[in-house]
XYZ file of C-alpha atoms in Angstrom:
690
model
C -17.853 13.780 -59.299
C -17.354 13.204 -55.594
C -19.563 10.506 -54.042
C -19.856 10.262 -50.244
C -21.665 7.342 -48.649
C -22.946 7.760 -45.091
C -21.168 5.378 -42.708
C -24.521 4.642 -41.052
C -26.297 3.747 -44.310
C -28.337 0.554 -44.493
C -29.461 -2.024 -41.988
C -29.423 -0.970 -38.358
C -28.457 -3.424 -35.670
C -32.025 -4.521 -34.952
C -32.931 -5.108 -38.607
C -29.701 -6.936 -39.423
C -30.184 -9.099 -36.339
C -33.763 -9.945 -37.329
C -32.791 -10.835 -40.919
C -29.891 -13.046 -39.806
C -32.068 -14.800 -37.226
C -34.770 -15.426 -39.849
C -32.367 -16.795 -42.464
C -30.569 -19.004 -39.962
C -33.827 -20.853 -39.246
C -35.570 -20.924 -42.612
C -38.137 -22.021 -43.522
C -40.135 -19.809 -41.205
C -43.097 -17.446 -41.028
C -43.398 -13.836 -39.899
C -46.593 -12.015 -38.944
C -46.335 -9.188 -41.428
C -43.239 -8.016 -43.306
C -40.056 -8.628 -41.314
C -38.743 -5.228 -42.422
C -40.179 -2.283 -44.342
C -38.552 -2.928 -47.687
C -40.505 -4.768 -50.375
C -37.395 -5.864 -52.259
C -35.841 -7.352 -49.092
C -39.116 -9.078 -48.195
C -39.225 -10.705 -51.654
C -35.671 -11.942 -51.237
C -36.482 -13.361 -47.796
C -39.497 -15.158 -49.236
C -37.327 -16.690 -51.955
C -35.132 -18.100 -49.183
C -37.998 -19.592 -47.207
C -39.038 -16.753 -44.903
C -42.674 -15.999 -45.694
C -44.724 -13.077 -44.371
C -48.399 -13.703 -43.548
C -51.106 -11.208 -42.704
C -53.032 -13.528 -40.400
C -51.892 -16.036 -37.798
C -54.312 -18.593 -39.183
C -52.160 -18.826 -42.327
C -49.273 -20.377 -40.361
C -49.294 -24.199 -40.459
C -49.112 -25.874 -37.024
C -45.559 -26.786 -35.961
C -43.968 -24.155 -38.201
C -41.100 -22.003 -36.998
C -42.196 -18.411 -36.360
C -40.028 -15.271 -36.322
C -41.129 -12.308 -34.187
C -40.082 -9.334 -36.274
C -37.932 -6.482 -34.911
C -41.006 -4.302 -34.165
C -42.174 -6.811 -31.530
C -45.684 -8.040 -30.747
C -48.091 -7.923 -27.814
C -47.801 -10.481 -25.016
C -51.137 -11.980 -26.090
C -50.026 -12.425 -29.685
C -46.734 -13.946 -28.540
C -48.689 -16.527 -26.538
C -50.895 -17.392 -29.524
C -47.866 -17.807 -31.774
C -46.119 -20.040 -29.228
C -49.124 -22.335 -29.292
C -48.654 -22.842 -33.051
C -44.952 -23.662 -33.184
C -41.423 -22.777 -31.986
C -40.912 -19.016 -31.748
C -37.695 -17.069 -32.372
C -37.959 -13.585 -30.899
C -36.126 -11.125 -33.171
C -37.572 -8.062 -31.431
C -35.002 -5.254 -31.428
C -33.369 -5.029 -27.966
C -34.097 -1.284 -27.919
C -37.804 -2.019 -28.431
C -37.716 -4.728 -25.756
C -36.344 -2.186 -23.291
C -39.315 0.088 -24.043
C -41.718 -2.835 -23.512
C -40.300 -3.406 -20.024
C -40.402 0.313 -19.238
C -44.087 0.827 -20.133
C -45.126 -2.450 -18.491
C -43.699 -1.231 -15.158
C -45.529 2.072 -15.539
C -48.813 0.253 -16.251
C -48.372 -1.873 -13.117
C -47.916 1.310 -11.084
C -51.028 2.890 -12.615
C -49.088 5.564 -14.524
C -50.576 6.522 -17.940
C -48.234 5.960 -20.911
C -47.947 8.229 -23.957
C -46.111 6.919 -27.036
C -44.709 9.565 -29.383
C -45.044 8.060 -32.876
C -47.345 6.885 -35.634
C -50.274 4.975 -34.140
C -50.487 2.574 -37.112
C -46.774 1.654 -36.953
C -46.343 -1.970 -35.758
C -43.679 -0.953 -33.230
C -46.008 1.614 -31.650
C -48.872 -0.890 -31.625
C -46.723 -3.464 -29.793
C -45.687 -0.827 -27.214
C -49.287 0.273 -26.665
C -50.360 -3.334 -26.177
C -47.963 -3.610 -23.190
C -48.665 -0.158 -21.714
C -52.112 -0.698 -20.207
C -55.610 0.532 -21.002
C -54.801 4.214 -20.366
C -51.998 4.324 -22.958
C -52.262 6.430 -26.107
C -50.129 7.534 -29.066
C -49.507 11.068 -30.345
C -47.996 11.649 -33.776
C -47.258 15.386 -33.492
C -47.530 18.523 -31.370
C -51.158 19.091 -32.356
C -52.242 15.697 -31.067
C -50.236 16.264 -27.890
C -51.974 19.573 -27.219
C -55.399 17.978 -27.684
C -54.896 15.469 -24.859
C -57.002 15.634 -21.711
C -54.946 17.116 -18.842
C -53.265 14.506 -16.643
C -51.616 14.728 -13.194
C -48.770 12.462 -14.328
C -47.660 10.342 -17.282
C -44.708 8.524 -18.821
C -43.753 9.443 -22.389
C -41.603 7.232 -24.635
C -40.714 7.495 -28.293
C -40.976 5.308 -31.348
C -37.328 4.366 -31.922
C -37.274 5.837 -35.455
C -39.103 9.098 -34.673
C -36.180 11.491 -34.483
C -34.926 13.575 -31.564
C -36.138 16.963 -32.790
C -39.709 15.796 -33.312
C -39.746 13.979 -29.974
C -38.581 17.119 -28.173
C -41.351 19.189 -29.774
C -43.988 16.635 -28.752
C -42.628 16.611 -25.185
C -42.755 20.416 -25.024
C -46.436 20.284 -25.977
C -47.149 17.480 -23.489
C -45.687 19.521 -20.629
C -48.642 21.914 -21.007
C -51.088 19.001 -20.513
C -49.304 16.830 -17.921
C -48.360 18.133 -14.470
C -45.621 15.571 -13.808
C -44.234 14.260 -17.082
C -41.623 11.484 -16.923
C -39.731 11.839 -20.231
C -37.801 8.811 -21.510
C -35.938 9.539 -24.753
C -36.089 6.130 -26.429
C -35.128 7.314 -29.900
C -32.644 4.725 -31.159
C -29.054 5.945 -31.032
C -28.496 4.486 -34.502
C -31.483 6.500 -35.771
C -30.165 9.629 -34.094
C -26.718 9.145 -35.622
C -28.120 8.295 -39.074
C -30.286 11.428 -39.121
C -27.438 13.693 -37.969
C -25.157 12.286 -40.671
C -27.884 12.744 -43.287
C -28.288 16.377 -42.286
C -24.536 16.997 -42.563
C -24.210 15.293 -45.976
C -27.257 17.145 -47.338
C -25.744 20.471 -46.313
C -22.334 19.683 -47.857
C -23.335 18.189 -51.254
C -25.058 19.356 -54.449
C -27.252 16.255 -54.615
C -28.540 14.099 -51.743
C -29.874 10.610 -52.459
C -31.896 8.704 -49.813
C -32.198 5.030 -50.762
C -35.044 2.982 -49.310
C -38.656 1.878 -49.423
C -41.229 4.674 -49.412
C -43.282 2.669 -46.889
C -40.438 2.854 -44.347
C -41.014 5.538 -41.704
C -37.327 6.033 -40.986
C -36.524 6.343 -44.713
C -39.215 8.999 -45.162
C -37.826 10.871 -42.150
C -34.341 10.837 -43.693
C -35.769 12.281 -46.892
C -37.506 15.083 -44.946
C -34.191 15.973 -43.273
C -32.290 15.862 -46.602
C -34.860 18.028 -48.382
C -34.666 20.625 -45.596
C -30.921 21.064 -46.189
C -30.430 20.281 -49.876
C -32.530 21.651 -52.740
C -31.773 18.629 -54.926
C -32.718 15.834 -52.507
C -34.349 12.644 -53.816
C -35.895 9.521 -52.253
C -35.227 6.553 -54.532
C -35.956 2.854 -54.077
C -33.139 1.663 -56.332
C -30.614 2.496 -59.060
C -33.287 2.416 -61.800
C -34.725 5.668 -60.425
C -31.516 7.564 -61.272
C -32.501 7.804 -64.944
C -35.063 10.445 -64.069
C -32.679 12.593 -62.051
C -30.439 15.247 -63.576
C -26.968 14.596 -62.169
C -23.850 15.860 -63.901
C -20.259 14.578 -63.568
C -19.318 17.772 -61.717
C -21.867 17.342 -58.925
C -20.916 16.290 -55.422
C -23.334 13.596 -54.294
C -24.188 12.389 -50.792
C -25.861 9.003 -50.322
C -27.574 7.468 -47.326
C -30.007 4.600 -46.887
C -32.834 3.756 -44.505
C -32.483 1.257 -41.691
C -34.460 -1.332 -43.692
C -32.482 -0.956 -46.914
C -30.346 -3.964 -47.983
C -26.724 -3.169 -48.754
C -26.920 -4.286 -52.364
C -29.592 -1.630 -53.058
C -27.340 1.321 -52.300
C -24.337 -0.489 -53.817
C -26.262 -0.542 -57.100
C -26.876 3.196 -56.785
C -23.148 3.833 -56.236
C -22.290 1.650 -59.212
C -24.657 3.658 -61.439
C -23.202 6.909 -60.112
C -19.764 5.686 -61.172
C -21.207 5.193 -64.662
C -22.305 8.823 -64.726
C -18.901 9.977 -63.553
C -17.082 8.111 -66.338
C -19.792 9.051 -68.867
C -20.299 5.452 -69.832
C -23.724 5.832 -71.454
C -23.590 3.244 -74.198
C -25.818 0.304 -75.014
C -27.455 -1.652 -72.253
C -24.917 -4.492 -72.486
C -21.971 -2.160 -71.957
C -23.847 -0.375 -69.205
C -24.559 -3.652 -67.441
C -20.906 -4.687 -67.699
C -19.812 -1.363 -66.240
C -22.363 -1.678 -63.452
C -21.127 -5.142 -62.585
C -17.500 -4.031 -62.628
C -18.207 -0.974 -60.496
C -20.386 -2.984 -58.154
C -17.719 -5.671 -57.863
C -15.104 -3.019 -57.152
C -17.282 -1.398 -54.517
C -18.146 -4.757 -52.996
C -14.459 -5.638 -52.918
C -13.615 -2.393 -51.183
C -16.530 -2.803 -48.809
C -15.532 -6.361 -47.924
C -12.033 -5.136 -47.087
C -13.562 -3.082 -44.308
C -15.169 -6.173 -42.810
C -12.959 -7.935 -40.280
C -12.962 -11.686 -39.718
C -13.591 -12.700 -36.140
C -13.322 -15.922 -34.155
C -14.174 -16.988 -30.603
C -11.513 -15.936 -28.107
C -10.281 -13.087 -30.310
C -9.735 -9.670 -28.720
C -10.988 -6.731 -30.790
C -11.610 -3.022 -30.313
C -15.142 -1.832 -30.957
C -17.233 1.311 -30.832
C -20.324 1.508 -28.636
C -23.439 1.944 -30.774
C -26.188 1.744 -28.209
C -27.025 0.978 -24.606
C -30.156 -0.560 -23.124
C -31.028 -1.496 -19.581
C -29.447 -4.947 -19.915
C -27.226 -4.859 -23.025
C -24.634 -2.826 -24.906
C -24.295 -2.943 -28.703
C -20.812 -2.628 -30.167
C -19.555 -2.293 -33.728
C -16.447 -4.417 -34.208
C -16.073 -3.986 -37.988
C -17.793 -7.295 -38.664
C -20.838 -7.684 -40.895
C -22.882 -7.920 -37.697
C -22.647 -5.741 -34.626
C -21.831 -7.370 -31.315
C -23.823 -7.666 -28.116
C -22.480 -7.485 -24.552
C -24.595 -8.378 -21.553
C -24.137 -5.756 -18.856
C -23.081 -8.547 -16.507
C -20.066 -9.051 -18.821
C -19.216 -5.335 -18.893
C -16.496 -3.869 -16.674
C -16.782 -0.198 -17.712
C -20.106 0.584 -16.037
C -19.959 4.235 -17.146
C -19.490 3.409 -20.842
C -21.119 5.878 -23.269
C -22.182 5.975 -26.913
C -19.176 6.189 -29.311
C -16.725 5.038 -26.626
C -14.065 2.626 -27.869
C -13.734 -0.474 -25.717
C -11.680 -3.648 -25.872
C -13.806 -6.793 -26.010
C -13.432 -10.528 -26.527
C -15.488 -12.507 -29.029
C -17.347 -15.213 -27.105
C -19.515 -16.532 -29.960
C -19.707 -15.452 -33.600
C -23.310 -16.667 -33.642
C -25.195 -17.562 -30.460
C -27.903 -19.373 -32.411
C -30.065 -16.272 -32.653
C -27.745 -14.432 -35.017
C -25.954 -12.413 -32.338
C -22.198 -11.897 -32.025
C -21.693 -12.337 -28.294
C -18.926 -10.271 -26.720
C -17.439 -9.965 -23.265
C -15.292 -7.382 -21.571
C -14.896 -9.291 -18.334
C -13.181 -12.190 -20.108
C -10.339 -9.861 -21.117
C -10.057 -8.374 -17.657
C -10.178 -11.830 -16.059
C -7.461 -13.091 -18.390
C -5.242 -10.126 -17.538
C -5.926 -10.612 -13.837
C -5.129 -14.315 -14.152
C -1.825 -13.491 -15.851
C -1.030 -11.060 -13.028
C -1.799 -13.727 -10.431
C 0.418 -16.255 -12.222
C 3.247 -13.692 -12.280
C 2.816 -13.006 -8.548
C 2.855 -16.721 -7.834
C 6.093 -17.167 -9.767
C 7.680 -14.198 -7.960
C 6.485 -15.327 -4.531
C 4.377 -12.173 -4.104
C 1.211 -11.964 -2.032
C -2.289 -11.506 -3.484
C -5.107 -9.400 -2.018
C -8.305 -11.312 -1.306
C -11.707 -10.982 0.359
C -13.384 -13.874 2.184
C -16.640 -14.803 0.423
C -17.985 -18.106 1.686
C -17.208 -20.626 4.412
C -17.322 -24.145 2.997
C -16.429 -27.601 4.232
C -12.703 -27.713 4.774
C -11.920 -24.035 4.291
C -12.777 -20.599 2.927
C -13.638 -19.442 -0.602
C -12.019 -16.081 -1.337
C -12.374 -13.606 -4.189
C -9.165 -12.386 -5.818
C -10.252 -9.737 -8.351
C -13.157 -11.931 -9.417
C -11.149 -15.172 -9.446
C -12.226 -17.926 -7.046
C -9.496 -18.929 -4.591
C -9.605 -21.658 -1.928
C -7.906 -21.382 1.459
C -7.856 -24.662 3.467
C -8.890 -24.328 7.119
C -5.385 -25.407 8.191
C -3.939 -22.463 6.251
C -6.161 -19.722 7.693
C -4.119 -19.012 10.821
C -1.242 -20.270 12.928
C -3.663 -22.006 15.261
C -6.769 -24.117 14.771
C -9.716 -22.036 13.527
C -13.011 -23.070 15.080
C -15.282 -20.614 13.199
C -14.312 -20.137 9.573
C -17.288 -17.744 9.150
C -15.362 -15.022 10.970
C -13.237 -14.544 7.832
C -16.211 -13.921 5.493
C -16.077 -10.308 4.287
C -12.588 -9.859 5.713
C -9.788 -8.467 3.550
C -6.560 -10.447 3.749
C -3.256 -11.141 2.061
C -2.625 -14.639 0.768
C 0.317 -16.589 -0.581
C -0.345 -18.987 -3.446
C 0.685 -22.524 -2.525
C -0.909 -24.341 -5.475
C -1.845 -23.083 -8.951
C -3.441 -25.164 -11.719
C -3.115 -23.233 -14.994
C -5.323 -25.601 -16.995
C -8.227 -25.543 -14.538
C -7.483 -22.006 -13.342
C -7.605 -23.251 -9.775
C -5.832 -21.473 -6.942
C -5.099 -22.746 -3.440
C -3.628 -20.137 -1.114
C -2.487 -19.689 2.487
C -3.013 -16.889 4.980
C -0.943 -18.753 7.558
C 2.159 -18.594 5.334
C 1.782 -14.818 5.059
C 1.453 -14.415 8.830
C 4.481 -16.619 9.453
C 6.633 -14.793 6.914
C 5.551 -11.383 8.208
C 6.287 -12.478 11.789
C 9.692 -13.806 10.744
C 10.506 -10.573 8.934
C 9.377 -8.529 11.935
C 11.450 -10.663 14.302
C 14.470 -10.322 12.046
C 14.082 -6.543 12.062
C 13.803 -6.568 15.862
C 16.891 -8.748 16.227
C 18.792 -6.375 13.963
C 17.995 -3.520 16.354
C 19.117 -5.303 19.535
C 22.543 -4.647 21.047
C 24.420 -6.457 23.776
C 24.687 -4.522 27.098
C 21.793 -2.239 26.069
C 19.201 -1.452 28.741
C 15.622 -1.749 27.479
C 12.105 -1.751 28.894
C 10.128 -4.969 28.627
C 6.901 -6.598 29.778
C 6.823 -9.757 31.858
C 4.929 -12.364 29.794
C 5.184 -15.533 31.883
C 6.940 -16.969 34.926
C 8.645 -20.319 35.461
C 10.553 -21.810 38.389
C 13.851 -20.877 36.761
C 13.065 -17.327 35.682
C 10.834 -14.805 33.910
C 10.249 -14.384 30.160
C 10.171 -10.723 29.176
C 8.931 -9.235 25.877
C 11.396 -6.594 24.722
C 9.540 -5.292 21.650
C 8.341 -8.364 19.799
C 10.799 -11.021 20.959
C 11.098 -12.660 24.369
C 14.208 -12.994 26.473
C 14.837 -14.877 29.727
C 15.734 -13.268 33.052
C 17.165 -16.177 35.049
C 16.081 -16.360 38.667
C 19.639 -15.475 39.737
C 19.470 -12.267 37.685
C 16.154 -11.024 39.007
C 17.546 -9.421 42.153
C 20.767 -8.890 44.096
C 19.277 -10.932 46.909
C 18.336 -14.566 46.975
C 15.007 -15.254 45.161
C 13.039 -18.389 45.991
C 10.597 -17.905 43.055
C 10.311 -15.188 40.362
C 6.791 -14.336 41.581
C 8.418 -12.996 44.782
C 9.993 -10.217 42.713
C 7.915 -9.588 39.560
C 4.419 -10.355 38.228
C 2.963 -11.044 34.783
C 2.126 -7.842 32.891
C 4.573 -5.718 34.882
C 6.952 -3.466 32.962
C 10.569 -3.703 34.064
C 13.959 -2.529 32.904
C 16.423 -5.198 31.838
C 19.954 -5.363 30.505
C 20.775 -7.529 27.491
C 23.503 -9.900 28.635
C 23.798 -12.072 25.544
C 22.280 -12.510 22.045
C 22.263 -15.867 20.265
C 20.365 -15.524 16.941
C 21.250 -19.063 15.828
C 19.629 -20.612 18.900
C 17.006 -17.832 19.028
C 17.896 -17.027 22.649
C 18.281 -13.789 24.552
C 19.698 -13.561 28.093
C 18.515 -10.654 30.226
C 19.230 -9.296 33.706
C 17.023 -7.200 35.941
C 19.482 -6.826 38.778
C 22.097 -5.400 36.397
C 19.909 -2.300 36.032
C 19.926 -1.765 39.819
C 22.770 -0.434 41.979
C 24.599 -3.014 44.124
C 23.189 -2.710 47.664
C 26.582 -2.522 49.375
C 27.778 0.399 47.274
C 25.160 2.686 48.814
C 24.612 0.931 52.135
C 26.625 3.502 54.150
C 24.564 6.343 52.723
C 21.180 4.643 53.033
C 21.817 3.233 56.533
C 23.996 5.668 58.509
C 25.235 4.650 61.982
C 22.682 5.547 64.644
C 19.665 5.409 62.305
C 16.672 3.247 63.194
C 15.198 1.130 60.422
C 12.761 -1.720 59.988
C 13.652 -5.152 58.655
C 12.598 -8.767 58.421
C 14.243 -11.601 60.320
C 15.364 -14.037 57.644
C 17.806 -16.379 59.431
C 18.785 -17.422 62.918
C 22.217 -18.659 64.056
C 23.720 -19.555 67.436
C 25.338 -16.125 67.594
C 22.515 -13.936 66.368
C 19.779 -13.123 63.855
C 20.144 -11.856 60.307
C 17.694 -9.090 59.367
C 17.000 -8.233 55.737
C 16.971 -4.480 55.242
C 16.334 -4.780 51.499
C 16.794 -7.389 48.807
C 20.461 -8.416 48.832
C 21.348 -6.500 52.001
C 21.268 -8.250 55.395
C 22.543 -7.050 58.793
C 23.463 -9.076 61.906
C 21.791 -8.596 65.282
C 24.194 -10.226 67.719
C 22.597 -12.426 70.388
C 23.671 -9.852 72.959
C 21.673 -7.200 71.016
C 18.495 -9.204 70.588
C 16.890 -8.096 73.882
C 17.442 -5.934 76.959
C 17.731 -9.072 79.021
C 20.003 -12.064 78.716
C 18.762 -14.797 76.345
C 20.148 -18.300 76.098
C 18.983 -18.807 72.542
C 18.302 -16.292 69.815
C 14.910 -17.864 69.092
C 13.886 -16.919 72.635
C 13.937 -13.284 71.466
C 12.974 -13.327 67.740
C 11.662 -15.707 65.126
C 12.175 -15.986 61.353
C 9.644 -13.754 59.629
C 9.371 -11.213 62.438
C 9.406 -7.562 61.410
C 11.685 -5.757 63.842
C 12.976 -2.266 64.402
C 16.757 -2.115 64.599
C 19.411 0.503 65.202
C 22.454 0.660 62.924
C 25.598 0.226 65.057
C 28.218 -0.117 62.348
C 28.530 -0.331 58.498
C 31.636 -1.901 56.943
C 31.220 -1.789 53.137
C 34.588 -3.353 52.459
C 33.816 -6.454 54.541
C 30.125 -6.153 53.590
C 28.961 -6.234 57.219
C 26.295 -4.278 59.055
C 25.864 -4.535 62.805
C 22.357 -3.987 64.115
C 20.739 -3.827 67.544
C 17.202 -4.492 68.744
C 18.234 -3.772 72.355
C 19.392 -0.256 71.514
C 15.991 0.589 70.065
C 14.197 -0.794 73.124
C 16.515 1.108 75.480
C 16.009 4.350 73.563
C 12.247 3.895 73.649
C 12.384 3.104 77.392
C 14.517 6.164 78.111
C 12.172 8.305 76.142
C 9.266 7.005 78.199
C 10.668 6.852 81.865
C 14.019 8.643 81.984
C 15.925 5.493 83.190
C 15.855 1.743 82.758
C 13.807 -0.341 85.179
C 15.070 -3.554 86.805
C 13.006 -5.486 84.352
C 15.386 -4.444 81.564
C 18.627 -4.617 83.658
C 21.620 -6.084 81.866
C 23.988 -8.547 83.543
C 27.311 -6.742 83.401
C 29.157 -10.001 83.766
C 28.005 -11.325 80.363
C 30.818 -10.745 77.880
C 30.228 -9.692 74.243
C 30.585 -12.671 71.915
C 32.047 -12.218 68.404
C 30.500 -14.155 65.530
C 32.706 -17.102 64.530
C 34.994 -15.999 61.699
C 34.353 -19.180 59.779
C 30.582 -18.817 59.950
C 29.596 -15.163 59.732
C 31.330 -14.217 56.476
C 29.792 -17.173 54.677
C 26.348 -16.132 55.831
C 26.908 -12.499 54.818
C 28.503 -13.159 51.459
C 27.071 -10.797 48.831
C 24.778 -12.213 46.179
C 27.089 -11.306 43.304
C 29.962 -13.276 44.776
C 27.956 -16.414 45.480
C 27.893 -18.966 42.674
C 24.702 -18.826 40.557
C 22.166 -21.446 41.460
C 21.450 -22.808 38.012
C 18.151 -24.501 37.243
C 18.508 -28.268 36.801
C 18.908 -29.253 33.142
C 15.833 -31.462 33.241
C 13.685 -28.564 34.451
C 14.785 -25.722 32.141
C 17.984 -24.249 30.727
C 19.518 -21.157 32.207
C 18.629 -19.475 28.922
C 15.348 -20.233 27.221
C 14.590 -19.680 23.527
C 13.299 -16.214 22.707
C 9.568 -16.312 22.042
């Protein structure tokens, strides 16, 4: 004989939860039988849980258990006035209560598919408004008055097939039908397993109370698929059933059937298999042995759990706020959706969970998925801290002294002084901002993290600067941007680091102040003269990127050409005129005017812009001879044809050469003159790279 017991046999989650909650607080009273099994009700009564038919039978101050079917809001209030109430309403049923209550508030009629006299249906109707009604089958559905809209829910133990037939009938009576399939997943699974076992075995036994709706439904399913299907309340009923040792037998039990009831049936079936049909004493001994063996085997399947333990469970059901998980323990577990990470979890999915409480006081095994994830995330953060790695964070709240950040759900504090390289006036600007942080303090015991954004910025800047320094080469010509000016030079950004162009290296000519040559924000080309990584200094030159004026002077200023220049210096023998930066020419006193002048300043002044004619260019001696007189004479000739007496020249005045000891010194090229270094107390010739 092969005996197969349905894995879903016996108490469902809601019933087991209600029984455990009742026993944990005995003595107590229930309004009506806690579950639909007379044998189980008698056992509960023997342990102090008494069922009453009327509220008036409950003594004031007594503990009251709301059974898994639930009650109306009015009845709940009346019970609360008598004594402390423990609500053992099945979470699936509670979800239906909330659903129909919302519909009633919106004025939507509610239809409950199920037996009107069933306490679960009555509790649902009581919360669904005055327009609510119940339909037990297709015929009742078809007899309803037509409605423009309605919400239909199901008694949790009705069965999917029957619910679908009722809905099909309702669609002919309701224009807009909002269908909510609230058949319990455990019921659905139990019925499907019953159907499969009935089809595969010679005999199908359904164990349970005949007053239980879900047990009767299981029997209907079994009978439809197995000719020898029987509904029995206990092992004693087997004596009237013809079962031979060669039969294959399938066994299931209703959701209100205690485990010991179907264990007794299995024990008796083992008797039949071994043909132990002796006197009652021997039979009893065999039953006890078989039952003990089965119980032993059954207990082996039950795991032991403890708070903090990580286990793998299978999802049994999902409501709006909770998820029910089988973890192999004698009670199924409950996860609040707020403690669930897999938001798309489905029935029969396997998930890893942590045991929070074995009993929360109401008989529930409380589980959490977030605890596991948080622990893993914490371990990852600790590892990153030890390795000096950064963590990704999001600013959540500005508080006194800093910013609270979220690091994968873990609270992290960033002091205001560690938010940036400079003082932060408005910490609120970082709320909602993604950022990288470096952990600077970690308390494992308190799971407290203090982190720094400033440290990340400084390290990233240092790494960037190091990469830039690695790419710089001495004597290279690069383009930079003038960042700031000082009396001794200009600081130029050459791609992330600043170098100094000393005032003597800004131009080939003499520069009084850097602002005379360049301005902030201007892009210029510079040559890298020297790199000093240890002192973090870079020396640059602008003039080194320009040709020396004297090397092209002969080409740019050919003899006989007329050009414009600025008088920059006066001497006793003439005036120096700047043609361009670093290139001056001499206008001899005899060439300053068409008439004789005693002093040069009688003809020109410093700052005058004058037109001059190039008389001679000597690049080797770095001398250019210029003439203002020649330009005036040429202009006069062009206007009159000869020179008037006003511009007559005294032929007796001899040409005077510039003193040899004076002229060369004045005309010395800029590159040969010693650099005018900035005083040490003002600034160094080279400033640190910024």
